[in-house]
CSV table of N, CA and C in Angstrom, one decimal:
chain,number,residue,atom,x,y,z
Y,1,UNK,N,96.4,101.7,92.5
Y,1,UNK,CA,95.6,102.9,92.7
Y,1,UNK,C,95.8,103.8,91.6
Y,2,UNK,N,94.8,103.9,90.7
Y,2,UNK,CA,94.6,105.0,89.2
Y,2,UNK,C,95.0,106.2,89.7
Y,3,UNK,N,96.3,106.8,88.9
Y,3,UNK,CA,96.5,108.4,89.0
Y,3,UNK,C,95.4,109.3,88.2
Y,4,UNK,N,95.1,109.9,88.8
Y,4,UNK,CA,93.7,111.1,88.3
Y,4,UNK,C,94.1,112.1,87.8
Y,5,UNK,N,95.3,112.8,88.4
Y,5,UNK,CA,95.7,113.8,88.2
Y,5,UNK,C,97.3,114.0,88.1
Y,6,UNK,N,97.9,115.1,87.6
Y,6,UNK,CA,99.5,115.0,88.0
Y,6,UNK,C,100.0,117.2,87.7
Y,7,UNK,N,100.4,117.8,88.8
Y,7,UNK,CA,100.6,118.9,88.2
Y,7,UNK,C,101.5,119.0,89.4
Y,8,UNK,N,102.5,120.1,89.3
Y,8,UNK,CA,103.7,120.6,89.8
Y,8,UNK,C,104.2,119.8,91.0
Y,9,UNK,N,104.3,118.9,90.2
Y,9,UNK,CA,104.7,117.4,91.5
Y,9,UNK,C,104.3,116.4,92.2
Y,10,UNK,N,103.4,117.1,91.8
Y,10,UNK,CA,102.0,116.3,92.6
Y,10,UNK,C,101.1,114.9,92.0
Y,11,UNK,N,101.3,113.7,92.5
Y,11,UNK,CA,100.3,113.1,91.8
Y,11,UNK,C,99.2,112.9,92.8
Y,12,UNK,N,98.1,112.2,92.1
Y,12,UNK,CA,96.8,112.2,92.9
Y,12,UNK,C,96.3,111.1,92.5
Y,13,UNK,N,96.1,110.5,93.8
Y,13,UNK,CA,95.4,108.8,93.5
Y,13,UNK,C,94.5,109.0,94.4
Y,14,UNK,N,93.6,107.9,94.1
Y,14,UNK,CA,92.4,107.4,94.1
Y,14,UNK,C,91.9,105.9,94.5
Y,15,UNK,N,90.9,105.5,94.5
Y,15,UNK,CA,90.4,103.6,94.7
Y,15,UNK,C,89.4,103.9,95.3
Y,16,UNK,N,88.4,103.1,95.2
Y,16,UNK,CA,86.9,102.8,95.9
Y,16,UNK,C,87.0,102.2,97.1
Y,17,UNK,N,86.7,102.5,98.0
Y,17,UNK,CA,87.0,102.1,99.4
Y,17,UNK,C,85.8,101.1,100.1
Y,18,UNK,N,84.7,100.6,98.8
Y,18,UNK,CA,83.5,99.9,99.6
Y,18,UNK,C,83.7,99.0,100.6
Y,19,UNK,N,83.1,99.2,101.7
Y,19,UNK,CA,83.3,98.2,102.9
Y,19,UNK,C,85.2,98.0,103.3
Y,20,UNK,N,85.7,99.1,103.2
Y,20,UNK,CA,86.8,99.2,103.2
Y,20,UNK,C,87.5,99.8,105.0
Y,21,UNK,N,88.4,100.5,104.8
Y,21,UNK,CA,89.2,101.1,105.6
Y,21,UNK,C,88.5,102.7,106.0
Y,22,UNK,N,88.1,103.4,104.4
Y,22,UNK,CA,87.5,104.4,104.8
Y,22,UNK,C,86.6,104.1,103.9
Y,23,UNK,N,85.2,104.8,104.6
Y,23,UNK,CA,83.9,104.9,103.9
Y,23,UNK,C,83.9,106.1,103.7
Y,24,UNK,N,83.9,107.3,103.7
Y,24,UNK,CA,84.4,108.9,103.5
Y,24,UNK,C,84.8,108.7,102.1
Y,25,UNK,N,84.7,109.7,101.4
Y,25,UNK,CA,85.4,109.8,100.2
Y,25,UNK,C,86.6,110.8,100.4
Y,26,UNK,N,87.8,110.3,99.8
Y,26,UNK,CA,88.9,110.8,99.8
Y,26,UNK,C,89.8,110.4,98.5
Y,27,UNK,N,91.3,111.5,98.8
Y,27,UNK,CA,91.9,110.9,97.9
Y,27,UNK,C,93.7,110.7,98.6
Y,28,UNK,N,94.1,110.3,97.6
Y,28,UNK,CA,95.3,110.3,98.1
Y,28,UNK,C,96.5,111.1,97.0
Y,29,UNK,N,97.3,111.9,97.3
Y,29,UNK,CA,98.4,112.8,97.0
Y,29,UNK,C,99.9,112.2,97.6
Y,30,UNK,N,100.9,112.1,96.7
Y,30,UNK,CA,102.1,112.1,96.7
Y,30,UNK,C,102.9,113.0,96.3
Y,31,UNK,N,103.7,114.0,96.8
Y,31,UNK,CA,105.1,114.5,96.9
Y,31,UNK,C,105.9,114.6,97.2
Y,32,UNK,N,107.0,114.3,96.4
Y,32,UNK,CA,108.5,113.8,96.9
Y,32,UNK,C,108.1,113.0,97.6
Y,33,UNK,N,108.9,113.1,99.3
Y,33,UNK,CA,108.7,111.4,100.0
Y,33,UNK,C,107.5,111.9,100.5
Y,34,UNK,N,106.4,113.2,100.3
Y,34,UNK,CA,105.4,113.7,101.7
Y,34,UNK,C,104.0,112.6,100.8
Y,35,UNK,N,103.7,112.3,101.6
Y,35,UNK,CA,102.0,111.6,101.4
Y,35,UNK,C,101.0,112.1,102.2
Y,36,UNK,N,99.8,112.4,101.5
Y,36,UNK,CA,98.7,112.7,102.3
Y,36,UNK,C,97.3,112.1,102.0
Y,37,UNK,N,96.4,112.1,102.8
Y,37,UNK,CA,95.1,111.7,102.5
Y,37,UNK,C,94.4,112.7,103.0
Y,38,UNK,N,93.4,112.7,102.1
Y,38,UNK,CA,92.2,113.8,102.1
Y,38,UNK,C,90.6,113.9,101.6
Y,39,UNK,N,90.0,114.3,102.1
Y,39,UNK,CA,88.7,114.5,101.8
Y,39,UNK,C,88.4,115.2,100.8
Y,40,UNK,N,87.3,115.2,100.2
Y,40,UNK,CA,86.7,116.4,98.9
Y,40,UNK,C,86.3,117.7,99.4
Y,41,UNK,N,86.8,118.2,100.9
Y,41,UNK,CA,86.5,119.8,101.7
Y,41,UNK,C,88.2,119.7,101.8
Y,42,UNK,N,88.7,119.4,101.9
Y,42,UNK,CA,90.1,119.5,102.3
Y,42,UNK,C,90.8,119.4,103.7
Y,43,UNK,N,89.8,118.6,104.1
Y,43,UNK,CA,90.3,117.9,105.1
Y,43,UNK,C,91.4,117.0,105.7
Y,44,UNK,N,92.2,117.4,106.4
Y,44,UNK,CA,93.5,115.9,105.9
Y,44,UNK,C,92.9,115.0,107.4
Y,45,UNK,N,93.1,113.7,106.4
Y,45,UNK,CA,92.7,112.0,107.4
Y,45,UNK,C,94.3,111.7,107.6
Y,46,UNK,N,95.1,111.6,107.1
Y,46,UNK,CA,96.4,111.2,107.3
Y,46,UNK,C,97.8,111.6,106.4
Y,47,UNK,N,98.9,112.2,107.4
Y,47,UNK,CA,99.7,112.3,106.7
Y,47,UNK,C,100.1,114.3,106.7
Y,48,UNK,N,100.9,114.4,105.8
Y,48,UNK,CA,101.1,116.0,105.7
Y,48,UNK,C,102.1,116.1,104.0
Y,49,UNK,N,102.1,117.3,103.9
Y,49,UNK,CA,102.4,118.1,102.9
Y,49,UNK,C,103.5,119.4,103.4
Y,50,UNK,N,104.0,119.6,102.2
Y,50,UNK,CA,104.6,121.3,102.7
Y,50,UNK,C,103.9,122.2,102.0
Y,51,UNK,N,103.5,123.8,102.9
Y,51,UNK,CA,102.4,124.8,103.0
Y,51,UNK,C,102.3,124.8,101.3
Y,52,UNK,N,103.1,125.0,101.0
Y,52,UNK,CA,102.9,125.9,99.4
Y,52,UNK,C,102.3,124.2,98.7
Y,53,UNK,N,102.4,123.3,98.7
Y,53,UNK,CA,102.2,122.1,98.0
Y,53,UNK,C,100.5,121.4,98.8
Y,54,UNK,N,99.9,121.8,99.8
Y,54,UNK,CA,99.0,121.6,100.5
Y,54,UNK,C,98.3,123.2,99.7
Y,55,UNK,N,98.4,124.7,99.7
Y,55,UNK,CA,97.9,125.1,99.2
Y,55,UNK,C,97.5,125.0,97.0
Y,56,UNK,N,98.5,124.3,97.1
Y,56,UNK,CA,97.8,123.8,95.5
Y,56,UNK,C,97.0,123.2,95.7
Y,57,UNK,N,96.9,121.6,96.3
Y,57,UNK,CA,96.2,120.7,96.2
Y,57,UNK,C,94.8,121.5,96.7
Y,58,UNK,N,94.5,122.1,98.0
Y,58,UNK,CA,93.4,122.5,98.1
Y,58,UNK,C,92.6,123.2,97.2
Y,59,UNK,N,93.4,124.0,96.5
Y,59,UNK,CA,92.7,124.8,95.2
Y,59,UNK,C,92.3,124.0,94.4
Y,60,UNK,N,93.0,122.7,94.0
Y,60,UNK,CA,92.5,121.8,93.0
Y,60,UNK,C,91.0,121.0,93.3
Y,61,UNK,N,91.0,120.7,94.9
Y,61,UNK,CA,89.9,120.4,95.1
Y,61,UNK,C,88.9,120.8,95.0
Y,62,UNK,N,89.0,122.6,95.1
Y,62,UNK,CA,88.1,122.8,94.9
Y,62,UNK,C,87.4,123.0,93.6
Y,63,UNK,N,88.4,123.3,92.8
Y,63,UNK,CA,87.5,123.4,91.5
Y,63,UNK,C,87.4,122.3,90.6
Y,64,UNK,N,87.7,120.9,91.6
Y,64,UNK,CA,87.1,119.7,90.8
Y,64,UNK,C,86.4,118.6,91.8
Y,65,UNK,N,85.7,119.6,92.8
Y,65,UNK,CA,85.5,118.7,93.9
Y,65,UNK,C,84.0,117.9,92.9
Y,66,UNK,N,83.4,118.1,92.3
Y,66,UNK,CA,82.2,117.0,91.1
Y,66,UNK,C,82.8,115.9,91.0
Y,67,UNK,N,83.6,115.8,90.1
Y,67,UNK,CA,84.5,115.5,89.2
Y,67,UNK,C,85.1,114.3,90.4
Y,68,UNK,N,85.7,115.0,91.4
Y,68,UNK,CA,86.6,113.7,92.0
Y,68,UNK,C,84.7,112.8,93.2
Y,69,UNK,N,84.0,113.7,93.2
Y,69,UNK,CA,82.6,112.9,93.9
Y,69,UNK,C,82.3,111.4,92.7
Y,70,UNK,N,82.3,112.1,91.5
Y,70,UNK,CA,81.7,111.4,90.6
Y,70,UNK,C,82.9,110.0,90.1
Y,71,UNK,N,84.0,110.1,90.6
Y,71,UNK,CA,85.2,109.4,90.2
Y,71,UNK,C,85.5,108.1,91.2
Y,72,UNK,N,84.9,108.8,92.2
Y,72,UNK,CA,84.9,107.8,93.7
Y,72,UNK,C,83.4,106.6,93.4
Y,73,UNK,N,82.5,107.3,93.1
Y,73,UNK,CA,81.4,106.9,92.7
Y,73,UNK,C,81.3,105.3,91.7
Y,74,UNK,N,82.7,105.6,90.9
Y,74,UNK,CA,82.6,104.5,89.7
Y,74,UNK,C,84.0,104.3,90.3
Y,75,UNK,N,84.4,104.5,90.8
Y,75,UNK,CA,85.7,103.5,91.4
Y,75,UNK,C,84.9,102.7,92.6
Y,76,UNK,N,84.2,103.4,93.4
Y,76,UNK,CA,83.6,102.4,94.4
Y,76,UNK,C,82.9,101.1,94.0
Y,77,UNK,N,82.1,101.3,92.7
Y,77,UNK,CA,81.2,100.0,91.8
Y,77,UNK,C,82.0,99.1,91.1
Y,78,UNK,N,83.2,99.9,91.1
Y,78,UNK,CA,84.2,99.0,90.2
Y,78,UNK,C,84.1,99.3,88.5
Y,79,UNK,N,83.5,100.6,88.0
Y,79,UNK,CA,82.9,101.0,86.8
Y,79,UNK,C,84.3,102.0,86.5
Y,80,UNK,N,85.8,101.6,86.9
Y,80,UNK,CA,86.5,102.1,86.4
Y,80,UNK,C,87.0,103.7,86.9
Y,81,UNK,N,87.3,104.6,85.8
Y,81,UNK,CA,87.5,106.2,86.5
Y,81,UNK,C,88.1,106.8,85.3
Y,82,UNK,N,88.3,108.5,85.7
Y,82,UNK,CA,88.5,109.1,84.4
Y,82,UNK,C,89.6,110.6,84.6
Y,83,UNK,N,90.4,111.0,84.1
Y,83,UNK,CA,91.0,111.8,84.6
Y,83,UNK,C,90.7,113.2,84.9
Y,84,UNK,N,91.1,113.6,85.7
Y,84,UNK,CA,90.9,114.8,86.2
Y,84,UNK,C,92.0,116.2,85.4
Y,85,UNK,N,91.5,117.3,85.5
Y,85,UNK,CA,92.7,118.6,84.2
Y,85,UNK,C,93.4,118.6,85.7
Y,86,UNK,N,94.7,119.1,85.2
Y,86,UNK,CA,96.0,119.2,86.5
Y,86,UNK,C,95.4,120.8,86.2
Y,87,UNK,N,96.0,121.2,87.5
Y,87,UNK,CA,96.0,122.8,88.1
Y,87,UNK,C,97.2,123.4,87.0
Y,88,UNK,N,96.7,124.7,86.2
Y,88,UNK,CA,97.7,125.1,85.7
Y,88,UNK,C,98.1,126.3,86.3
């Protein structure tokens, strides 16, 4: 699963889910041992975070929610993916 992103701990993965597990677009976040899955509104499908590390990641979403639409898009076709800027 391609890391997209990586900023104050956080990495951010990804994969095309055609005919898969989930049809939703989402992504997936790792910190320390916490894992989460999430939507492009900030939705969480599975998993948790701690407050201050769930309030980055949402900020991120939001100001790259195109970006990760458009990334799911060519990961779903199999046309690859492209990085996303980390939250500074």
């Amino acid at each position: 699963m391609p890391a997209l992103s990586m900023f104050y701990g956080i990495i951010i993965r990804m994969q095309g889910e055609k005919g898969r597990k989930h049809n939703k677009p989402h992504l997936h976040a790792v910190y320390n041992e916490h894992e989460i899955v999430m939507d492009f509104t900030g939705n969480i499908l599975e998993g948790s975070f701690p407050t201050k590390q769930l309030k980055l990641l949402n900020a991120w979403i939001a100001l790259h929610e195109d970006e990760l639409n458009a990334n799911w898009i060519l990961l779903s076709s199999g046309d690859g993916y492209f990085k996303i800027e980390p939250l500074h």
